[in-house]
PDB file of C-alpha atoms in Angstrom:
ATOM      1  CA  MET X   3     -27.090   1.847 -20.749  1.00 43.00           C
ATOM      2  CA  SER X   4     -26.742   5.127 -18.864  1.00 52.00           C
ATOM      3  CA  GLU X   5     -26.408   8.395 -20.691  1.00 65.00           C
ATOM      4  CA  ALA X   6     -22.823   9.242 -21.601  1.00 69.00           C
ATOM      5  CA  GLY X   7     -21.152  12.004 -19.616  1.00 67.00           C
ATOM      6  CA  PRO X   8     -18.924  14.762 -21.003  1.00 74.00           C
ATOM      7  CA  ILE X   9     -15.474  13.859 -22.295  1.00 62.00           C
ATOM      8  CA  HIS X  10     -12.587  16.172 -21.434  1.00 63.00           C
ATOM      9  CA  GLY X  11      -9.367  16.491 -23.394  1.00 66.00           C
ATOM     10  CA  LEU X  12      -6.708  16.671 -20.686  1.00 62.00           C
ATOM     11  CA  LEU X  13      -4.055  14.770 -22.646  1.00 62.00           C
ATOM     12  CA  PRO X  14      -1.600  14.427 -24.323  1.00 64.00           C
ATOM     13  CA  PRO X  15       0.650  15.796 -21.592  1.00 66.00           C
ATOM     14  CA  THR X  16       2.349  19.103 -22.153  1.00 65.00           C
ATOM     15  CA  GLY X  17       5.890  20.132 -21.246  1.00 67.00           C
ATOM     16  CA  GLU X  18       5.012  22.075 -18.096  1.00 74.00           C
ATOM     17  CA  ASP X  19       7.520  22.372 -15.253  1.00 81.00           C
ATOM     18  CA  PRO X  20       7.852  19.157 -13.247  1.00 85.00           C
ATOM     19  CA  LEU X  21       6.533  19.030  -9.700  1.00 87.00           C
ATOM     20  CA  THR X  22       8.970  19.563  -6.870  1.00 88.00           C
ATOM     21  CA  GLU X  23       9.471  16.856  -4.244  1.00 87.00           C
ATOM     22  CA  GLN X  24       7.278  18.820  -1.827  1.00 89.00           C
ATOM     23  CA  GLU X  25       4.538  19.249  -4.433  1.00 90.00           C
ATOM     24  CA  VAL X  26       4.525  15.515  -5.098  1.00 90.00           C
ATOM     25  CA  LEU X  27       4.160  14.921  -1.364  1.00 89.00           C
ATOM     26  CA  GLN X  28       1.262  17.386  -1.188  1.00 91.00           C
ATOM     27  CA  ALA X  29      -0.443  15.677  -4.130  1.00 92.00           C
ATOM     28  CA  TYR X  30      -0.994  12.609  -1.922  1.00 94.00           C
ATOM     29  CA  PRO X  31      -2.362  14.032   1.337  1.00 94.00           C
ATOM     30  CA  TRP X  32      -3.353  12.000   4.387  1.00 95.00           C
ATOM     31  CA  PRO X  33      -6.498  13.163   6.225  1.00 92.00           C
ATOM     32  CA  GLN X  34      -5.935  14.451   9.751  1.00 87.00           C
ATOM     33  CA  SER X  35      -9.346  13.730  11.238  1.00 83.00           C
ATOM     34  CA  ARG X  36      -9.772   9.969  10.679  1.00 92.00           C
ATOM     35  CA  HIS X  37      -7.976   6.768   9.819  1.00 96.00           C
ATOM     36  CA  TRP X  38      -7.357   6.238   6.122  1.00 98.00           C
ATOM     37  CA  VAL X  39      -6.643   3.112   4.097  1.00 98.00           C
ATOM     38  CA  ARG X  40      -5.041   3.646   0.736  1.00 98.00           C
ATOM     39  CA  ALA X  41      -4.128   0.906  -1.717  1.00 97.00           C
ATOM     40  CA  MET X  42      -1.212   1.317  -4.082  1.00 96.00           C
ATOM     41  CA  MET X  43      -0.560  -0.817  -7.125  1.00 94.00           C
ATOM     42  CA  VAL X  44       0.833  -0.735 -10.649  1.00 94.00           C
ATOM     43  CA  THR X  45      -0.805  -2.292 -13.686  1.00 94.00           C
ATOM     44  CA  THR X  46       0.350  -2.717 -17.276  1.00 95.00           C
ATOM     45  CA  LEU X  47      -1.642  -1.925 -20.395  1.00 95.00           C
ATOM     46  CA  ASP X  48      -2.739  -5.561 -20.510  1.00 94.00           C
ATOM     47  CA  GLY X  49      -3.706  -5.707 -16.848  1.00 92.00           C
ATOM     48  CA  ALA X  50      -0.639  -7.423 -15.401  1.00 92.00           C
ATOM     49  CA  ALA X  51       0.514  -6.613 -11.872  1.00 91.00           C
ATOM     50  CA  THR X  52       4.022  -7.995 -12.407  1.00 90.00           C
ATOM     51  CA  GLY X  53       6.509  -8.706 -15.147  1.00 91.00           C
ATOM     52  CA  PRO X  54       7.804 -12.122 -16.278  1.00 90.00           C
ATOM     53  CA  ASP X  55       9.940 -12.243 -13.114  1.00 89.00           C
ATOM     54  CA  SER X  56       6.759 -12.044 -10.971  1.00 87.00           C
ATOM     55  CA  LEU X  57       7.940  -8.715  -9.502  1.00 88.00           C
ATOM     56  CA  SER X  58       6.062  -5.417  -9.657  1.00 91.00           C
ATOM     57  CA  GLY X  59       9.310  -3.477 -10.026  1.00 90.00           C
ATOM     58  CA  SER X  60       9.828  -4.820 -13.533  1.00 91.00           C
ATOM     59  CA  VAL X  61       6.709  -2.985 -14.758  1.00 93.00           C
ATOM     60  CA  SER X  62       7.306   0.160 -12.720  1.00 92.00           C
ATOM     61  CA  SER X  63       9.169   3.340 -13.709  1.00 92.00           C
ATOM     62  CA  PRO X  64      11.213   6.069 -11.988  1.00 91.00           C
ATOM     63  CA  ALA X  65       8.121   8.316 -11.894  1.00 92.00           C
ATOM     64  CA  ASP X  66       6.037   5.560 -10.315  1.00 93.00           C
ATOM     65  CA  GLN X  67       8.774   4.915  -7.749  1.00 93.00           C
ATOM     66  CA  GLN X  68       8.850   8.613  -6.860  1.00 93.00           C
ATOM     67  CA  ILE X  69       5.119   8.543  -6.119  1.00 94.00           C
ATOM     68  CA  PHE X  70       5.471   5.238  -4.275  1.00 94.00           C
ATOM     69  CA  ASN X  71       8.162   6.675  -2.013  1.00 93.00           C
ATOM     70  CA  ALA X  72       6.233   9.905  -1.441  1.00 93.00           C
ATOM     71  CA  VAL X  73       3.136   8.040  -0.258  1.00 95.00           C
ATOM     72  CA  ARG X  74       5.212   5.874   2.076  1.00 96.00           C
ATOM     73  CA  ARG X  75       6.915   8.878   3.661  1.00 95.00           C
ATOM     74  CA  ASP X  76       3.891   9.926   5.714  1.00 96.00           C
ATOM     75  CA  ALA X  77       2.301   6.505   6.203  1.00 98.00           C
ATOM     76  CA  ASP X  78       2.041   4.933   9.659  1.00 98.00           C
ATOM     77  CA  ALA X  79       1.769   1.329   8.480  1.00 98.00           C
ATOM     78  CA  VAL X  80       2.753  -0.474   5.286  1.00 98.00           C
ATOM     79  CA  LEU X  81       0.334  -3.400   5.167  1.00 98.00           C
ATOM     80  CA  ILE X  82       1.193  -6.484   3.087  1.00 98.00           C
ATOM     81  CA  GLY X  83       0.228 -10.120   2.800  1.00 97.00           C
ATOM     82  CA  ALA X  84       2.711 -12.913   3.382  1.00 96.00           C
ATOM     83  CA  GLY X  85       2.840 -13.788  -0.323  1.00 94.00           C
ATOM     84  CA  THR X  86       3.824 -10.245  -1.233  1.00 94.00           C
ATOM     85  CA  LEU X  87       6.602 -10.277   1.353  1.00 96.00           C
ATOM     86  CA  ARG X  88       7.936 -13.571   0.038  1.00 95.00           C
ATOM     87  CA  ALA X  89       7.755 -12.464  -3.604  1.00 91.00           C
ATOM     88  CA  GLU X  90       9.104  -8.932  -3.249  1.00 93.00           C
ATOM     89  CA  LEU X  91      11.622  -9.624  -0.430  1.00 94.00           C
ATOM     90  CA  TYR X  92      11.019  -6.310   1.304  1.00 96.00           C
ATOM     91  CA  THR X  93      14.027  -4.324   2.509  1.00 97.00           C
ATOM     92  CA  PRO X  94      14.196  -2.597   5.929  1.00 98.00           C
ATOM     93  CA  MET X  95      11.895   0.376   6.485  1.00 97.00           C
ATOM     94  CA  ARG X  96      14.288   3.011   7.810  1.00 97.00           C
ATOM     95  CA  ALA X  97      13.663   6.520   9.129  1.00 96.00           C
ATOM     96  CA  LYS X  98      14.673   9.334   6.785  1.00 94.00           C
ATOM     97  CA  PRO X  99      16.307  12.433   8.333  1.00 94.00           C
ATOM     98  CA  ASN X 100      14.326  14.781   6.060  1.00 92.00           C
ATOM     99  CA  ASP X 101      11.063  13.393   7.457  1.00 94.00           C
ATOM    100  CA  THR X 102      11.952  13.326  11.149  1.00 92.00           C
ATOM    101  CA  ALA X 103      10.630  16.742  12.165  1.00 93.00           C
ATOM    102  CA  ARG X 104       7.417  16.453  10.139  1.00 93.00           C
ATOM    103  CA  ARG X 105       6.597  12.988  11.447  1.00 95.00           C
ATOM    104  CA  GLU X 106       7.402  13.971  15.035  1.00 95.00           C
ATOM    105  CA  ALA X 107       5.180  17.066  14.782  1.00 94.00           C
ATOM    106  CA  ALA X 108       2.345  14.841  13.523  1.00 93.00           C
ATOM    107  CA  GLY X 109       2.796  12.452  16.452  1.00 94.00           C
ATOM    108  CA  GLN X 110       4.085   9.668  14.221  1.00 97.00           C
ATOM    109  CA  LEU X 111       6.797   7.091  14.724  1.00 97.00           C
ATOM    110  CA  PRO X 112      10.117   7.820  12.963  1.00 97.00           C
ATOM    111  CA  ALA X 113       9.241   5.476  10.074  1.00 97.00           C
ATOM    112  CA  PRO X 114       6.289   3.415   8.867  1.00 98.00           C
ATOM    113  CA  VAL X 115       5.744   0.049  10.545  1.00 98.00           C
ATOM    114  CA  VAL X 116       5.767  -2.933   8.203  1.00 98.00           C
ATOM    115  CA  VAL X 117       2.666  -5.027   8.955  1.00 98.00           C
ATOM    116  CA  VAL X 118       2.506  -8.568   7.585  1.00 98.00           C
ATOM    117  CA  VAL X 119      -0.691 -10.641   7.588  1.00 98.00           C
ATOM    118  CA  SER X 120       0.078 -14.356   7.784  1.00 97.00           C
ATOM    119  CA  GLY X 121      -1.891 -17.340   9.002  1.00 95.00           C
ATOM    120  CA  SER X 122       0.875 -19.925   8.645  1.00 96.00           C
ATOM    121  CA  LEU X 123       3.731 -17.658   9.833  1.00 97.00           C
ATOM    122  CA  ASP X 124       5.857 -19.270   7.123  1.00 95.00           C
ATOM    123  CA  LEU X 125       7.817 -16.093   6.481  1.00 97.00           C
ATOM    124  CA  PRO X 126      11.369 -15.323   5.262  1.00 98.00           C
ATOM    125  CA  TRP X 127      12.814 -14.570   8.699  1.00 98.00           C
ATOM    126  CA  GLU X 128      16.313 -14.206   7.245  1.00 98.00           C
ATOM    127  CA  LEU X 129      15.411 -10.867   5.654  1.00 98.00           C
ATOM    128  CA  PRO X 130      17.123  -7.781   7.170  1.00 98.00           C
ATOM    129  CA  LEU X 131      13.643  -6.231   7.267  1.00 98.00           C
ATOM    130  CA  TRP X 132      13.065  -7.775  10.696  1.00 98.00           C
ATOM    131  CA  SER X 133      16.226  -6.589  12.428  1.00 98.00           C
ATOM    132  CA  GLU X 134      17.154  -3.410  10.561  1.00 98.00           C
ATOM    133  CA  SER X 135      13.869  -1.501  10.247  1.00 98.00           C
ATOM    134  CA  SER X 136      13.666   1.643  12.371  1.00 98.00           C
ATOM    135  CA  CYS X 137      10.411   0.430  13.923  1.00 98.00           C
ATOM    136  CA  ARG X 138       9.844  -3.183  14.905  1.00 98.00           C
ATOM    137  CA  PRO X 139       7.646  -4.910  12.293  1.00 98.00           C
ATOM    138  CA  LEU X 140       4.223  -6.215  13.239  1.00 98.00           C
ATOM    139  CA  VAL X 141       2.786  -9.612  12.288  1.00 98.00           C
ATOM    140  CA  LEU X 142      -0.959 -10.264  12.391  1.00 98.00           C
ATOM    141  CA  THR X 143      -2.013 -13.898  12.587  1.00 98.00           C
ATOM    142  CA  GLY X 144      -4.792 -16.069  14.000  1.00 96.00           C
ATOM    143  CA  THR X 145      -5.215 -17.541  17.455  1.00 96.00           C
ATOM    144  CA  ASP X 146      -4.881 -20.995  15.869  1.00 95.00           C
ATOM    145  CA  ALA X 147      -1.317 -20.304  14.696  1.00 96.00           C
ATOM    146  CA  ASP X 148       1.224 -23.079  15.259  1.00 96.00           C
ATOM    147  CA  PRO X 149       2.884 -22.480  18.684  1.00 96.00           C
ATOM    148  CA  ASP X 150       6.419 -23.171  17.377  1.00 97.00           C
ATOM    149  CA  ASN X 151       5.958 -20.781  14.446  1.00 97.00           C
ATOM    150  CA  LEU X 152       4.434 -18.250  16.826  1.00 97.00           C
ATOM    151  CA  ALA X 153       7.514 -18.378  19.054  1.00 97.00           C
ATOM    152  CA  ILE X 154       9.775 -17.808  16.049  1.00 98.00           C
ATOM    153  CA  ALA X 155       7.643 -14.882  14.896  1.00 98.00           C
ATOM    154  CA  ARG X 156       7.793 -13.234  18.311  1.00 98.00           C
ATOM    155  CA  GLY X 157      11.563 -13.369  18.142  1.00 98.00           C
ATOM    156  CA  HIS X 158      11.507 -11.179  15.035  1.00 98.00           C
ATOM    157  CA  ALA X 159       8.440  -8.957  15.328  1.00 98.00           C
ATOM    158  CA  ASP X 160       5.577  -7.806  17.484  1.00 98.00           C
ATOM    159  CA  VAL X 161       2.772 -10.332  17.003  1.00 98.00           C
ATOM    160  CA  VAL X 162      -0.970  -9.919  17.417  1.00 98.00           C
ATOM    161  CA  ALA X 163      -3.079 -13.093  17.275  1.00 97.00           C
ATOM    162  CA  LEU X 164      -6.611 -12.256  16.171  1.00 97.00           C
ATOM    163  CA  ASP X 165      -9.680 -14.386  16.859  1.00 95.00           C
ATOM    164  CA  GLU X 166     -10.547 -13.757  13.224  1.00 92.00           C
ATOM    165  CA  ALA X 167      -8.138 -12.038  10.864  1.00 92.00           C
ATOM    166  CA  THR X 168     -10.942 -10.216   9.045  1.00 96.00           C
ATOM    167  CA  PRO X 169     -10.260  -7.000   7.146  1.00 97.00           C
ATOM    168  CA  GLN X 170     -12.119  -5.025   9.826  1.00 98.00           C
ATOM    169  CA  ALA X 171     -10.104  -6.676  12.618  1.00 98.00           C
ATOM    170  CA  ILE X 172      -6.867  -5.875  10.787  1.00 98.00           C
ATOM    171  CA  VAL X 173      -7.736  -2.196  10.359  1.00 98.00           C
ATOM    172  CA  ASP X 174      -9.070  -1.899  13.914  1.00 98.00           C
ATOM    173  CA  THR X 175      -5.862  -3.402  15.292  1.00 98.00           C
ATOM    174  CA  LEU X 176      -3.702  -0.862  13.462  1.00 98.00           C
ATOM    175  CA  VAL X 177      -5.887   2.055  14.522  1.00 98.00           C
ATOM    176  CA  ASP X 178      -5.804   0.836  18.140  1.00 98.00           C
ATOM    177  CA  ARG X 179      -1.999   0.800  17.924  1.00 97.00           C
ATOM    178  CA  LYS X 180      -2.064   4.429  16.759  1.00 97.00           C
ATOM    179  CA  LEU X 181      -1.223   3.567  13.152  1.00 98.00           C
ATOM    180  CA  PRO X 182      -4.173   5.221  11.375  1.00 98.00           C
ATOM    181  CA  ARG X 183      -2.469   6.008   8.060  1.00 98.00           C
ATOM    182  CA  ILE X 184      -2.504   2.599   6.425  1.00 98.00           C
ATOM    183  CA  LEU X 185      -0.870   1.932   3.056  1.00 98.00           C
ATOM    184  CA  CYS X 186      -1.796  -1.456   1.606  1.00 98.00           C
ATOM    185  CA  GLU X 187       0.728  -2.637  -0.985  1.00 96.00           C
ATOM    186  CA  GLY X 188      -0.911  -6.010  -1.654  1.00 89.00           C
ATOM    187  CA  GLY X 189      -1.132  -8.729  -2.408  1.00 90.00           C
ATOM    188  CA  PRO X 190      -4.203  -9.022  -4.556  1.00 91.00           C
ATOM    189  CA  LYS X 191      -6.191 -11.179  -2.100  1.00 93.00           C
ATOM    190  CA  LEU X 192      -5.617  -8.833   0.833  1.00 96.00           C
ATOM    191  CA  LEU X 193      -6.562  -5.835  -1.304  1.00 96.00           C
ATOM    192  CA  ARG X 194      -9.613  -7.645  -2.669  1.00 96.00           C
ATOM    193  CA  ASP X 195     -10.827  -8.480   0.846  1.00 96.00           C
ATOM    194  CA  LEU X 196     -10.342  -4.896   2.047  1.00 98.00           C
ATOM    195  CA  ILE X 197     -12.301  -3.642  -0.964  1.00 97.00           C
ATOM    196  CA  ALA X 198     -15.079  -6.165  -0.343  1.00 96.00           C
ATOM    197  CA  ALA X 199     -15.357  -4.888   3.236  1.00 97.00           C
ATOM    198  CA  ASP X 200     -15.550  -1.251   2.002  1.00 97.00           C
ATOM    199  CA  LEU X 201     -12.417  -0.373   3.964  1.00 98.00           C
ATOM    200  CA  VAL X 202     -10.300   1.126   1.174  1.00 98.00           C
ATOM    201  CA  ASP X 203     -10.682   4.900   1.129  1.00 98.00           C
ATOM    202  CA  GLU X 204      -8.255   5.629  -1.677  1.00 98.00           C
ATOM    203  CA  ALA X 205      -6.714   3.693  -4.564  1.00 98.00           C
ATOM    204  CA  ASP X 206      -3.461   4.987  -6.024  1.00 97.00           C
ATOM    205  CA  ILE X 207      -3.164   3.227  -9.361  1.00 96.00           C
ATOM    206  CA  THR X 208      -0.271   3.544 -11.788  1.00 95.00           C
ATOM    207  CA  VAL X 209      -0.771   2.552 -15.415  1.00 96.00           C
ATOM    208  CA  SER X 210       2.581   1.570 -16.881  1.00 95.00           C
ATOM    209  CA  PRO X 211       2.997   1.947 -20.681  1.00 95.00           C
ATOM    210  CA  VAL X 212       4.033  -1.671 -21.227  1.00 94.00           C
ATOM    211  CA  PHE X 213       2.543  -5.036 -22.107  1.00 96.00           C
ATOM    212  CA  ALA X 214       3.767  -7.947 -20.004  1.00 93.00           C
ATOM    213  CA  GLY X 215       1.187 -10.728 -20.231  1.00 92.00           C
ATOM    214  CA  ASN X 216      -0.702 -11.613 -17.063  1.00 85.00           C
ATOM    215  CA  GLU X 217       0.372 -15.219 -16.537  1.00 85.00           C
ATOM    216  CA  THR X 218       2.297 -14.333 -13.358  1.00 80.00           C
ATOM    217  CA  SER X 219      -0.399 -12.042 -11.939  1.00 82.00           C
ATOM    218  CA  PRO X 220      -2.470 -13.757  -9.202  1.00 79.00           C
ATOM    219  CA  GLN X 221      -6.200 -14.142  -9.708  1.00 84.00           C
ATOM    220  CA  THR X 222      -8.771 -13.187  -7.054  1.00 89.00           C
ATOM    221  CA  PRO X 223     -12.405 -14.182  -6.534  1.00 89.00           C
ATOM    222  CA  SER X 224     -15.048 -11.889  -7.958  1.00 91.00           C
ATOM    223  CA  LEU X 225     -16.624  -9.296  -5.693  1.00 91.00           C
ATOM    224  CA  SER X 226     -20.334  -9.602  -5.010  1.00 92.00           C
ATOM    225  CA  HIS X 227     -20.713  -6.203  -6.669  1.00 91.00           C
ATOM    226  CA  VAL X 228     -18.354  -3.738  -8.290  1.00 93.00           C
ATOM    227  CA  ALA X 229     -16.854  -1.124  -5.949  1.00 94.00           C
ATOM    228  CA  GLU X 230     -17.027   2.342  -7.467  1.00 95.00           C
ATOM    229  CA  PHE X 231     -14.296   4.967  -7.045  1.00 97.00           C
ATOM    230  CA  ARG X 232     -14.088   8.495  -8.426  1.00 96.00           C
ATOM    231  CA  LEU X 233     -11.041  10.063 -10.028  1.00 94.00           C
ATOM    232  CA  ALA X 234      -9.406  12.681  -7.789  1.00 95.00           C
ATOM    233  CA  SER X 235      -6.199  13.508  -9.676  1.00 92.00           C
ATOM    234  CA  VAL X 236      -3.786  12.361 -12.374  1.00 92.00           C
ATOM    235  CA  LEU X 237      -0.034  12.878 -12.580  1.00 92.00           C
ATOM    236  CA  HIS X 238       2.212  11.753 -15.412  1.00 90.00           C
ATOM    237  CA  GLY X 239       5.889  11.117 -16.000  1.00 90.00           C
ATOM    238  CA  ASP X 240       7.991   8.633 -17.971  1.00 89.00           C
ATOM    239  CA  ALA X 241       4.892   8.065 -20.177  1.00 89.00           C
ATOM    240  CA  THR X 242       3.270   6.658 -17.032  1.00 92.00           C
ATOM    241  CA  LEU X 243      -0.062   7.737 -15.522  1.00 93.00           C
ATOM    242  CA  MET X 244      -0.341   7.945 -11.711  1.00 94.00           C
ATOM    243  CA  MET X 245      -3.983   8.244 -10.668  1.00 95.00           C
ATOM    244  CA  ARG X 246      -5.686   8.831  -7.316  1.00 96.00           C
ATOM    245  CA  TYR X 247      -9.189   7.434  -6.876  1.00 97.00           C
ATOM    246  CA  LEU X 248     -11.432   7.962  -3.857  1.00 98.00           C
ATOM    247  CA  ALA X 249     -14.121   5.568  -2.706  1.00 97.00           C
ATOM    248  CA  GLU X 250     -17.752   6.649  -2.709  1.00 90.00           C
ATOM    249  CA  GLY X 251     -18.443   9.056   0.131  1.00 88.00           C
ATOM    250  CA  ARG X 252     -14.799   9.861   0.849  1.00 91.00           C
TER     251      ARG X 252
END
């Protein structure tokens, strides 16, 4: 066992003035000099990723949603797996007038691009996400995708068929399309594979002050070795902790 490090008494939280909207935005910066993959997820006190309804929103909080929206505001791509899209039924990703000038000055599109990874292309095409987002969604699939499903997908989104839909190929494709600020919102398998490939630079983890049971939370295979991250900052609100962790060397 390694020698214990110092313990610091930062909590319980005090009644200091709440952060402004701009300060919250600044608390989650995106690097300017390189591409950046950040993962965002919420977990309960008993390690569940969703509530009994299998949705993450049921274990979230207004404070968590404020952070979630702040991180999205300056992202280039919101990366999700097909299962997450089907479970959460994503709504359209629309441009926000308050962000227009800042995003334009940074050379960004008016809104983040929703990027869905799917081998089968069995996706809920009836969702308004496909037709009402400010930027056309992107679907990443394999070259062995069913031709009929591929034709349907191309009617709703830009489609890139990869020889191998590896984590590195996914990230490289987004960077090549000038979408270097990548926010991965799950699901667990996609996040696990990105972690295993050492492609996640930052993990934004919210600990919600609830117990939910983890029956509805998907399981993932073990990593070959644990991936270490260091704590960069902690915010709190609604009895919820919002923590930023950076990967080794970032």
